[in-house]
Short mmCIF file of C-alpha atoms in Angstrom, two decimals:
data_model
loop_
_atom_site.label_atom_id
_atom_site.label_comp_id
_atom_site.label_asym_id
_atom_site.label_seq_id
_atom_site.Cartn_x
_atom_site.Cartn_y
_atom_site.Cartn_z
CA MET W 1 22.15 -12.89 34.59
CA THR W 2 23.09 -10.44 32.27
CA TYR W 3 21.01 -8.82 30.05
CA LYS W 4 21.67 -10.64 26.94
CA GLU W 5 20.80 -13.16 28.79
CA ALA W 6 18.14 -11.69 30.48
CA ILE W 7 16.52 -11.74 26.82
CA ASP W 8 17.24 -14.75 26.12
CA TYR W 9 15.61 -16.40 28.59
CA LEU W 10 13.01 -14.99 28.39
CA TYR W 11 12.92 -15.41 23.97
CA SER W 12 13.84 -19.05 25.44
CA GLN W 13 10.78 -19.43 28.04
CA ALA W 14 8.40 -17.60 26.53
CA PRO W 15 8.10 -17.39 22.43
CA MET W 16 7.23 -14.36 21.19
CA PHE W 17 4.32 -13.21 19.06
CA GLN W 18 6.42 -11.02 16.18
CA HIS W 19 8.90 -14.18 15.60
CA ILE W 20 6.47 -17.47 15.22
CA GLY W 21 3.20 -16.26 14.64
CA LYS W 22 0.25 -17.21 16.02
CA LYS W 23 1.61 -20.46 18.26
CA ALA W 24 2.40 -17.82 20.59
CA TYR W 25 -0.11 -16.92 20.90
CA LYS W 26 -3.10 -17.75 24.34
CA THR W 27 -6.62 -17.14 25.05
CA GLY W 28 -8.53 -16.89 27.34
CA LEU W 29 -7.06 -13.77 30.81
CA GLU W 30 -6.19 -16.87 33.52
CA THR W 31 -2.95 -16.53 33.51
CA THR W 32 -3.10 -13.14 33.35
CA TYR W 33 -5.10 -12.51 36.08
CA ALA W 34 -2.08 -14.56 38.54
CA LEU W 35 0.10 -12.18 36.86
CA ASP W 36 -1.59 -9.69 38.34
CA ALA W 37 -2.06 -10.81 41.79
CA HIS W 38 1.11 -12.43 42.04
CA TYR W 39 2.53 -8.58 41.55
CA GLY W 40 0.28 -6.64 43.69
CA HIS W 41 -1.93 -5.75 40.81
CA PRO W 42 0.78 -2.84 39.95
CA HIS W 43 -2.10 -1.55 37.68
CA ARG W 44 -3.81 0.05 40.26
CA ALA W 45 -1.48 2.39 41.78
CA TYR W 46 -1.29 4.59 39.33
CA ARG W 47 -3.91 5.96 35.96
CA THR W 48 -4.28 5.03 32.42
CA VAL W 49 -4.98 4.88 28.83
CA HIS W 50 -5.77 2.26 26.94
CA ILE W 51 -5.36 2.06 23.14
CA ALA W 52 -7.20 -0.44 20.44
CA GLY W 53 -6.93 -0.37 17.78
CA THR W 54 -5.64 -1.77 13.67
CA ASN W 55 -3.58 0.59 12.75
CA GLY W 56 -1.83 4.36 14.60
CA LYS W 57 -2.21 2.49 17.78
CA GLY W 58 1.32 2.63 18.37
CA SER W 59 1.48 6.63 16.21
CA THR W 60 -1.55 7.50 18.69
CA SER W 61 0.07 6.00 22.49
CA HIS W 62 3.56 8.64 21.30
CA MET W 63 1.59 11.65 20.71
CA MET W 64 -0.70 10.39 23.64
CA ALA W 65 2.59 10.10 26.07
CA ALA W 66 4.31 12.66 24.24
CA ILE W 67 1.52 15.65 25.77
CA LEU W 68 1.05 14.43 29.07
CA GLN W 69 4.80 14.36 29.48
CA SER W 70 4.22 18.45 27.82
CA ALA W 71 1.84 17.95 31.26
CA GLY W 72 4.18 17.79 33.89
CA TYR W 73 3.09 13.59 34.28
CA LYS W 74 5.52 11.63 34.57
CA THR W 75 3.44 8.90 31.93
CA GLY W 76 4.66 5.48 31.17
CA LEU W 77 4.36 4.06 28.03
CA TYR W 78 4.38 0.88 27.42
CA THR W 79 3.90 -0.38 23.14
CA SER W 80 4.27 -3.18 20.92
CA PRO W 81 6.57 -4.00 18.96
CA HIS W 82 10.23 -3.74 19.78
CA LEU W 83 12.59 -1.98 16.85
CA LYS W 84 16.04 -2.96 17.91
CA ASP W 85 16.02 -3.10 22.00
CA PHE W 86 13.44 -5.05 24.00
CA ARG W 87 13.72 -1.51 25.84
CA GLU W 88 11.78 0.06 23.51
CA ARG W 89 8.24 -1.81 24.97
CA ILE W 90 8.42 0.11 28.33
CA ARG W 91 9.08 3.39 28.94
CA ILE W 92 8.86 6.68 31.55
CA ASN W 93 8.75 10.39 30.12
CA GLY W 94 11.06 8.99 27.22
CA GLN W 95 13.62 6.41 29.07
CA MET W 96 13.32 3.00 28.31
CA ILE W 97 14.00 0.57 31.25
CA PRO W 98 17.02 0.11 32.76
CA GLN W 99 18.71 -3.27 31.79
CA GLU W 100 19.69 -3.61 35.83
CA TYR W 101 15.70 -3.91 36.24
CA VAL W 102 15.05 -6.02 33.31
CA CYS W 103 17.90 -8.54 35.03
CA THR W 104 16.18 -8.43 38.05
CA PHE W 105 12.67 -8.65 36.89
CA VAL W 106 13.71 -11.65 35.65
CA GLU W 107 15.22 -13.36 37.47
CA GLY W 108 13.34 -13.50 40.34
CA ALA W 109 10.32 -14.53 37.98
CA LYS W 110 11.88 -18.03 36.90
CA GLU W 111 9.68 -19.61 39.11
CA THR W 112 6.77 -17.81 38.44
CA ILE W 113 6.56 -18.31 34.41
CA SER W 114 8.04 -21.68 35.24
CA ARG W 115 5.75 -22.51 37.52
CA LEU W 116 2.05 -20.58 34.76
CA ASN W 117 3.59 -20.78 31.61
CA PRO W 118 3.21 -18.12 30.46
CA SER W 119 3.64 -15.57 26.98
CA PHE W 120 6.17 -13.79 26.35
CA PHE W 121 3.50 -11.28 26.30
CA GLU W 122 2.49 -11.61 29.30
CA ILE W 123 5.06 -11.60 31.29
CA THR W 124 5.98 -8.28 29.08
CA THR W 125 3.01 -6.70 30.35
CA ALA W 126 4.10 -8.21 33.82
CA MET W 127 6.83 -6.24 34.11
CA ALA W 128 5.48 -2.91 32.41
CA PHE W 129 2.83 -2.66 34.86
CA ARG W 130 5.39 -3.51 37.97
CA TYR W 131 7.99 -1.09 36.83
CA PHE W 132 5.96 2.27 37.05
CA ALA W 133 4.66 0.86 39.94
CA ASP W 134 8.42 0.95 41.78
CA GLU W 135 8.99 4.23 40.57
CA ARG W 136 5.91 6.39 40.70
CA VAL W 137 4.17 6.76 37.22
CA ASP W 138 1.09 9.42 37.47
CA VAL W 139 -0.09 7.68 34.49
CA ALA W 140 1.15 5.44 32.35
CA VAL W 141 0.05 5.33 28.05
CA ILE W 142 -1.10 1.75 27.82
CA GLU W 143 -1.11 -0.27 24.28
CA VAL W 144 -2.86 -3.14 23.40
CA GLY W 145 -0.92 -6.08 22.22
CA LEU W 146 -3.81 -7.27 19.62
CA GLY W 147 -7.61 -7.19 20.00
CA GLY W 148 -8.31 -6.19 22.88
CA ARG W 149 -11.12 -8.33 24.77
CA LEU W 150 -8.29 -11.12 25.23
CA ASP W 151 -6.29 -9.24 25.37
CA CYS W 152 -3.86 -9.50 28.45
CA THR W 153 -3.06 -5.15 28.78
CA ASN W 154 -7.11 -5.33 29.21
CA VAL W 155 -7.34 -5.52 33.03
CA ILE W 156 -7.00 -2.06 33.93
CA THR W 157 -9.43 -0.07 34.35
CA PRO W 158 -8.08 3.31 32.13
CA GLU W 159 -9.09 6.95 32.60
CA VAL W 160 -10.65 6.78 28.80
CA SER W 161 -10.35 3.90 26.02
CA VAL W 162 -9.16 4.70 22.67
CA ILE W 163 -10.08 2.58 19.87
CA THR W 164 -8.50 4.07 16.77
CA ASN W 165 -9.96 2.87 13.51
CA ILE W 166 -10.41 -1.19 12.45
CA SER W 167 -9.23 -2.87 9.50
CA ILE W 168 -8.99 -6.12 8.31
CA ASP W 169 -5.66 -8.30 10.08
CA HIS W 170 -4.68 -11.29 12.18
CA THR W 171 -8.26 -12.70 10.26
CA ASP W 172 -6.23 -16.75 12.01
CA LEU W 173 -6.99 -14.98 15.79
CA LEU W 174 -9.96 -11.72 15.03
CA GLY W 175 -11.94 -12.57 12.92
CA ASP W 176 -12.17 -12.28 8.88
CA THR W 177 -15.24 -9.41 8.63
CA LEU W 178 -14.72 -5.72 10.42
CA GLU W 179 -17.57 -6.16 12.36
CA ALA W 180 -15.38 -9.10 14.19
CA ILE W 181 -12.82 -7.94 14.37
CA ALA W 182 -14.69 -4.36 16.16
CA HIS W 183 -15.79 -6.91 18.52
CA GLU W 184 -12.98 -7.69 20.59
CA LYS W 185 -11.28 -4.38 20.04
CA ALA W 186 -14.13 -3.56 21.98
CA GLY W 187 -13.93 -5.87 24.51
CA ILE W 188 -11.07 -2.98 25.88
CA ILE W 189 -14.84 -0.44 26.46
CA LYS W 190 -15.05 -0.25 30.23
CA PRO W 191 -18.00 0.85 32.20
CA SER W 192 -18.88 4.71 33.17
CA VAL W 193 -15.06 5.07 30.38
CA PRO W 194 -15.82 7.51 27.84
CA VAL W 195 -14.12 5.50 24.58
CA ILE W 196 -12.90 7.61 21.51
CA ILE W 197 -13.02 5.89 18.67
CA GLY W 198 -11.26 7.80 15.67
CA GLU W 199 -12.47 6.76 12.01
CA THR W 200 -16.22 6.26 11.68
CA GLN W 201 -16.71 3.30 9.25
CA PRO W 202 -20.52 1.91 8.84
CA GLU W 203 -19.12 -1.20 9.16
CA SER W 204 -17.76 -1.12 13.31
CA ALA W 205 -19.20 1.60 14.27
CA PRO W 206 -23.23 0.35 15.48
CA VAL W 207 -20.57 -2.72 17.10
CA PHE W 208 -19.12 0.08 19.42
CA ILE W 209 -22.23 2.13 19.57
CA ALA W 210 -24.33 -0.73 20.73
CA LYS W 211 -20.58 -1.43 23.24
CA ALA W 212 -20.35 1.19 24.63
CA ARG W 213 -24.73 1.53 25.41
CA GLU W 214 -24.36 -1.67 26.84
CA ALA W 215 -21.82 0.24 29.33
CA GLY W 216 -22.80 2.77 30.13
CA ALA W 217 -20.05 4.79 28.56
CA PRO W 218 -19.17 7.73 27.36
CA ILE W 219 -18.71 7.64 23.29
CA HIS W 220 -16.90 9.88 20.22
CA PHE W 221 -16.08 9.40 16.28
CA ALA W 222 -13.14 11.91 16.65
CA ASP W 223 -13.40 12.22 12.76
CA LYS W 224 -16.58 14.15 13.15
CA GLU W 225 -15.81 16.29 17.17
CA MET W 226 -13.03 17.29 16.07
CA SER W 227 -13.20 17.81 12.33
CA ASP W 228 -13.20 20.83 12.39
CA VAL W 229 -9.98 21.24 15.30
CA PRO W 230 -6.61 22.95 13.53
CA LEU W 231 -4.43 20.29 14.14
CA PRO W 232 -1.15 21.24 15.71
CA PRO W 233 2.60 21.06 14.11
CA CYS W 234 3.92 17.28 14.31
CA GLU W 235 6.98 15.80 14.23
CA MET W 236 5.99 12.62 13.20
CA GLU W 237 5.40 12.80 9.43
CA GLY W 238 3.22 10.99 6.82
CA ILE W 239 -0.44 12.52 5.93
CA TYR W 240 -2.28 9.41 7.75
CA GLN W 241 -0.83 11.05 11.34
CA GLU W 242 -3.38 13.37 10.41
CA LYS W 243 -6.31 10.57 11.70
CA ASN W 244 -4.18 10.20 14.32
CA ARG W 245 -3.94 13.40 16.09
CA ARG W 246 -7.90 13.71 16.26
CA THR W 247 -7.78 10.58 17.33
CA VAL W 248 -5.43 11.65 20.65
CA LEU W 249 -6.54 15.04 20.65
CA ALA W 250 -11.15 14.32 21.32
CA ALA W 251 -8.32 11.66 23.62
CA ILE W 252 -7.12 14.74 25.49
CA ARG W 253 -10.18 16.83 25.52
CA ALA W 254 -11.58 13.38 27.34
CA LEU W 255 -9.05 13.67 29.99
CA GLN W 256 -9.71 17.66 30.32
CA ASP W 257 -13.74 17.24 31.24
CA LYS W 258 -11.95 15.03 33.80
CA GLY W 259 -9.84 17.66 35.43
CA TRP W 260 -6.31 17.08 33.62
CA LYS W 261 -4.48 19.81 34.23
CA ILE W 262 -3.51 20.04 29.93
CA SER W 263 -2.64 22.96 28.46
CA ALA W 264 -3.05 23.81 24.44
CA GLU W 265 0.64 24.59 24.42
CA ASP W 266 1.07 20.98 26.75
CA ILE W 267 -0.54 19.65 22.93
CA ARG W 268 1.38 21.56 21.32
CA GLU W 269 4.85 20.70 22.26
CA GLY W 270 4.33 18.35 22.75
CA LEU W 271 3.49 16.78 19.39
CA ALA W 272 5.76 19.36 17.67
CA ASN W 273 8.77 16.88 20.25
CA VAL W 274 6.77 13.59 19.87
CA CYS W 275 9.67 11.75 18.29
CA SER W 276 11.94 13.40 20.81
CA LEU W 277 10.12 13.39 23.79
CA THR W 278 9.08 9.20 23.63
CA GLY W 279 12.26 7.85 21.02
CA ILE W 280 9.34 6.77 18.96
CA MET W 281 10.66 5.22 15.51
CA GLY W 282 9.49 3.34 12.00
CA ARG W 283 6.62 6.03 11.05
CA TRP W 284 7.70 7.80 7.90
CA GLN W 285 10.87 7.78 9.13
CA LYS W 286 13.34 9.58 6.99
CA LEU W 287 17.17 7.83 7.36
CA GLY W 288 18.80 9.17 4.41
CA GLU W 289 18.28 12.64 1.57
CA HIS W 290 20.64 12.45 -2.29
CA PRO W 291 18.92 10.00 -2.30
CA ALA W 292 15.61 10.10 -0.51
CA ILE W 293 15.69 6.86 2.59
CA VAL W 294 12.37 6.98 3.74
CA CYS W 295 11.19 3.91 6.05
CA ASP W 296 7.64 2.97 7.43
CA THR W 297 6.03 0.29 9.42
CA GLY W 298 2.66 0.41 7.69
CA HIS W 299 1.68 -3.72 7.27
CA ASN W 300 -1.75 -4.75 6.20
CA GLU W 301 -3.24 -3.18 3.32
CA ALA W 302 -4.41 0.28 5.84
CA GLY W 303 -1.44 0.72 5.84
CA ILE W 304 -0.31 0.01 3.17
CA ARG W 305 -3.02 2.00 1.19
CA PHE W 306 -1.04 5.11 3.17
CA VAL W 307 2.14 4.75 2.53
CA THR W 308 1.49 4.86 -1.18
CA GLU W 309 -0.81 7.64 -1.76
CA GLN W 310 2.40 9.24 0.70
CA LEU W 311 4.66 7.98 -2.06
CA ARG W 312 2.47 10.04 -4.38
CA ARG W 313 2.81 13.07 -2.91
CA GLN W 314 7.03 12.69 -3.34
CA LYS W 315 8.65 13.82 -5.62
CA TYR W 316 12.27 11.75 -7.40
CA ASN W 317 13.37 10.79 -10.50
CA ARG W 318 13.08 6.75 -9.69
CA LEU W 319 11.70 5.35 -6.96
CA HIS W 320 13.31 1.76 -5.14
CA ILE W 321 11.37 0.17 -2.33
CA VAL W 322 13.33 -2.33 -0.62
CA ILE W 323 10.06 -4.92 0.86
CA GLY W 324 9.78 -7.90 2.95
CA VAL W 325 6.64 -9.33 4.59
CA VAL W 326 5.67 -11.99 7.05
CA SER W 327 4.33 -15.45 5.51
CA ASP W 328 0.60 -14.94 7.84
CA LYS W 329 -0.88 -11.58 6.15
CA LYS W 330 -2.91 -11.69 2.95
CA ILE W 331 -0.46 -10.29 0.48
CA ASP W 332 -2.97 -10.54 -2.56
CA LYS W 333 -4.42 -7.94 -0.78
CA ILE W 334 -1.28 -5.30 -0.59
CA LEU W 335 0.35 -6.81 -3.59
CA PRO W 336 -1.66 -4.56 -5.91
CA LEU W 337 -1.77 -1.30 -3.91
CA LEU W 338 1.59 -1.03 -4.52
CA PRO W 339 3.27 1.03 -7.01
CA LYS W 340 4.48 -0.22 -10.40
CA ASN W 341 6.72 2.06 -11.39
CA ALA W 342 9.57 0.93 -9.21
CA THR W 343 12.35 -0.90 -8.87
CA TYR W 344 12.15 -3.85 -6.09
CA TYR W 345 14.63 -5.40 -3.61
CA PHE W 346 12.66 -9.10 -2.69
CA THR W 347 13.73 -9.62 1.13
CA LYS W 348 13.43 -11.24 4.18
CA ALA W 349 13.32 -10.51 7.88
CA GLN W 350 15.58 -12.71 10.00
CA ILE W 351 13.20 -14.18 11.90
CA PRO W 352 10.83 -17.38 11.42
CA ARG W 353 7.67 -15.87 10.47
CA ALA W 354 8.90 -14.12 7.03
CA LEU W 355 7.93 -15.00 3.92
CA ASP W 356 10.47 -16.12 1.01
CA GLU W 357 11.70 -13.72 -0.87
CA ASN W 358 12.21 -15.71 -4.00
CA ALA W 359 8.26 -16.30 -3.61
CA LEU W 360 7.39 -12.88 -2.59
CA MET W 361 8.73 -11.91 -5.74
CA ALA W 362 7.16 -14.61 -7.56
CA GLN W 363 3.26 -13.81 -6.16
CA ALA W 364 4.53 -9.60 -6.83
CA ALA W 365 5.25 -10.82 -10.60
CA GLU W 366 1.69 -11.12 -10.96
CA TYR W 367 0.41 -7.66 -10.15
CA GLY W 368 3.66 -6.02 -11.96
CA LEU W 369 5.15 -5.19 -9.35
CA ARG W 370 9.52 -6.42 -11.12
CA GLY W 371 13.06 -6.65 -9.34
CA ASN W 372 14.80 -9.18 -7.92
CA SER W 373 15.28 -11.09 -5.06
CA TYR W 374 17.89 -10.79 -2.73
CA PRO W 375 18.39 -13.28 1.63
CA THR W 376 18.49 -10.75 3.71
CA VAL W 377 17.41 -6.47 4.00
CA ALA W 378 20.93 -5.87 4.44
CA GLN W 379 22.52 -6.92 0.54
CA ALA W 380 18.79 -5.84 -0.64
CA PHE W 381 19.10 -2.02 0.72
CA ASN W 382 22.89 -1.96 -0.47
CA ALA W 383 21.83 -3.05 -4.02
CA ALA W 384 18.99 -0.01 -3.31
CA LYS W 385 21.45 2.68 -3.00
CA GLU W 386 23.94 0.97 -5.27
CA ASN W 387 21.42 1.62 -8.09
CA ALA W 388 20.19 5.06 -6.89
CA ALA W 389 20.85 8.33 -7.92
CA PRO W 390 20.70 10.95 -6.31
CA ASP W 391 17.76 12.53 -7.30
CA ASP W 392 15.59 9.56 -6.92
CA PHE W 393 14.40 7.57 -4.18
CA ILE W 394 14.44 4.41 -1.94
CA PHE W 395 11.36 3.01 0.73
CA ILE W 396 11.93 0.85 3.04
CA GLY W 397 8.80 -1.50 4.25
CA GLY W 398 6.19 -4.46 3.90
CA SER W 399 6.55 -5.01 7.46
CA ASN W 400 8.26 -3.83 11.52
CA PHE W 401 10.64 -6.29 11.26
CA THR W 402 12.26 -6.17 7.39
CA VAL W 403 12.64 -1.49 8.93
CA ALA W 404 13.73 -3.55 11.87
CA GLU W 405 16.84 -4.97 9.89
CA ILE W 406 17.48 -1.17 9.11
CA LEU W 407 18.35 0.62 11.87
#
């Protein structure tokens, strides 16, 4: 089985949530527990850090992994979605899982997949956990896929749990209020395991406090406890990374309190080199100069607020925005936030979930956003580059998939 055959098999047998949305989502953990037993409960062979949240959980996961690597721990990292290559999801010390391992695992899992009919994320999680055990990692940083309570990563008992923040997203699956979403995220809080909350929000804080009290879990609000702590420079730019850094520092402090050997120099080294250490992409990532070209994967209301604030801080003559979104997002919450002084290039990523570019353009016009539509991301990007002067600024975003096609 070649690597392409293995990936094609996974996509065909277990449709990916990122591609088709809710139809790929499975409620309940029965299949997860069956897979976990089948592969020998591999997550019990190493320590873990569990990270949930609406925004920032990917960046936070990468920062944690970079610091742990710098401290000398052999560190697994499991995140989603990938942007270019499936193997981005599963890394050890920044190196992607080998193609050969993916092929061998998938070949050996065919009967199990046929019998249990797992989701794409369930079988991918089983692969990651088994790989980390086989490679004898010291610790694995595990990012929640969706929600928390019913997410298939929630079989682990971590050293520390992290919930970055709560925002309105995936309302069809997690609920349409911040309290309901917080309840799902709070599902990763485990008995006696410290939990770090990145942002104190009036709607979600009582939910987390109640769940932590019920579980006997020490709870820490990073934005309060770490507000006066100097923030080391971080290789990842973007104003929203300040909150993520405070969250990471609080989580690291919880590990230090448990006896983990992590120095101030390890923290500085990890944050200063997080991109090169872990391979993270798509977070206010600079792709060019003259004109400046930046992409960012922020795609819900809170994420777009950070993006627009970051854009306000840039210096340029004219602003060009290449944007494509998925059809199950509440874009009426996003479009009013976008700058009206930009030229827009409305487009559609090549996935079934993508919103038609003409429909996007029509809805954007209702909010005073003007531009043209393009059937592919490449065409939209090329048009922006042709129209941009050297002192202009081009931003690409709206969804992970729009950014992925640029990268």
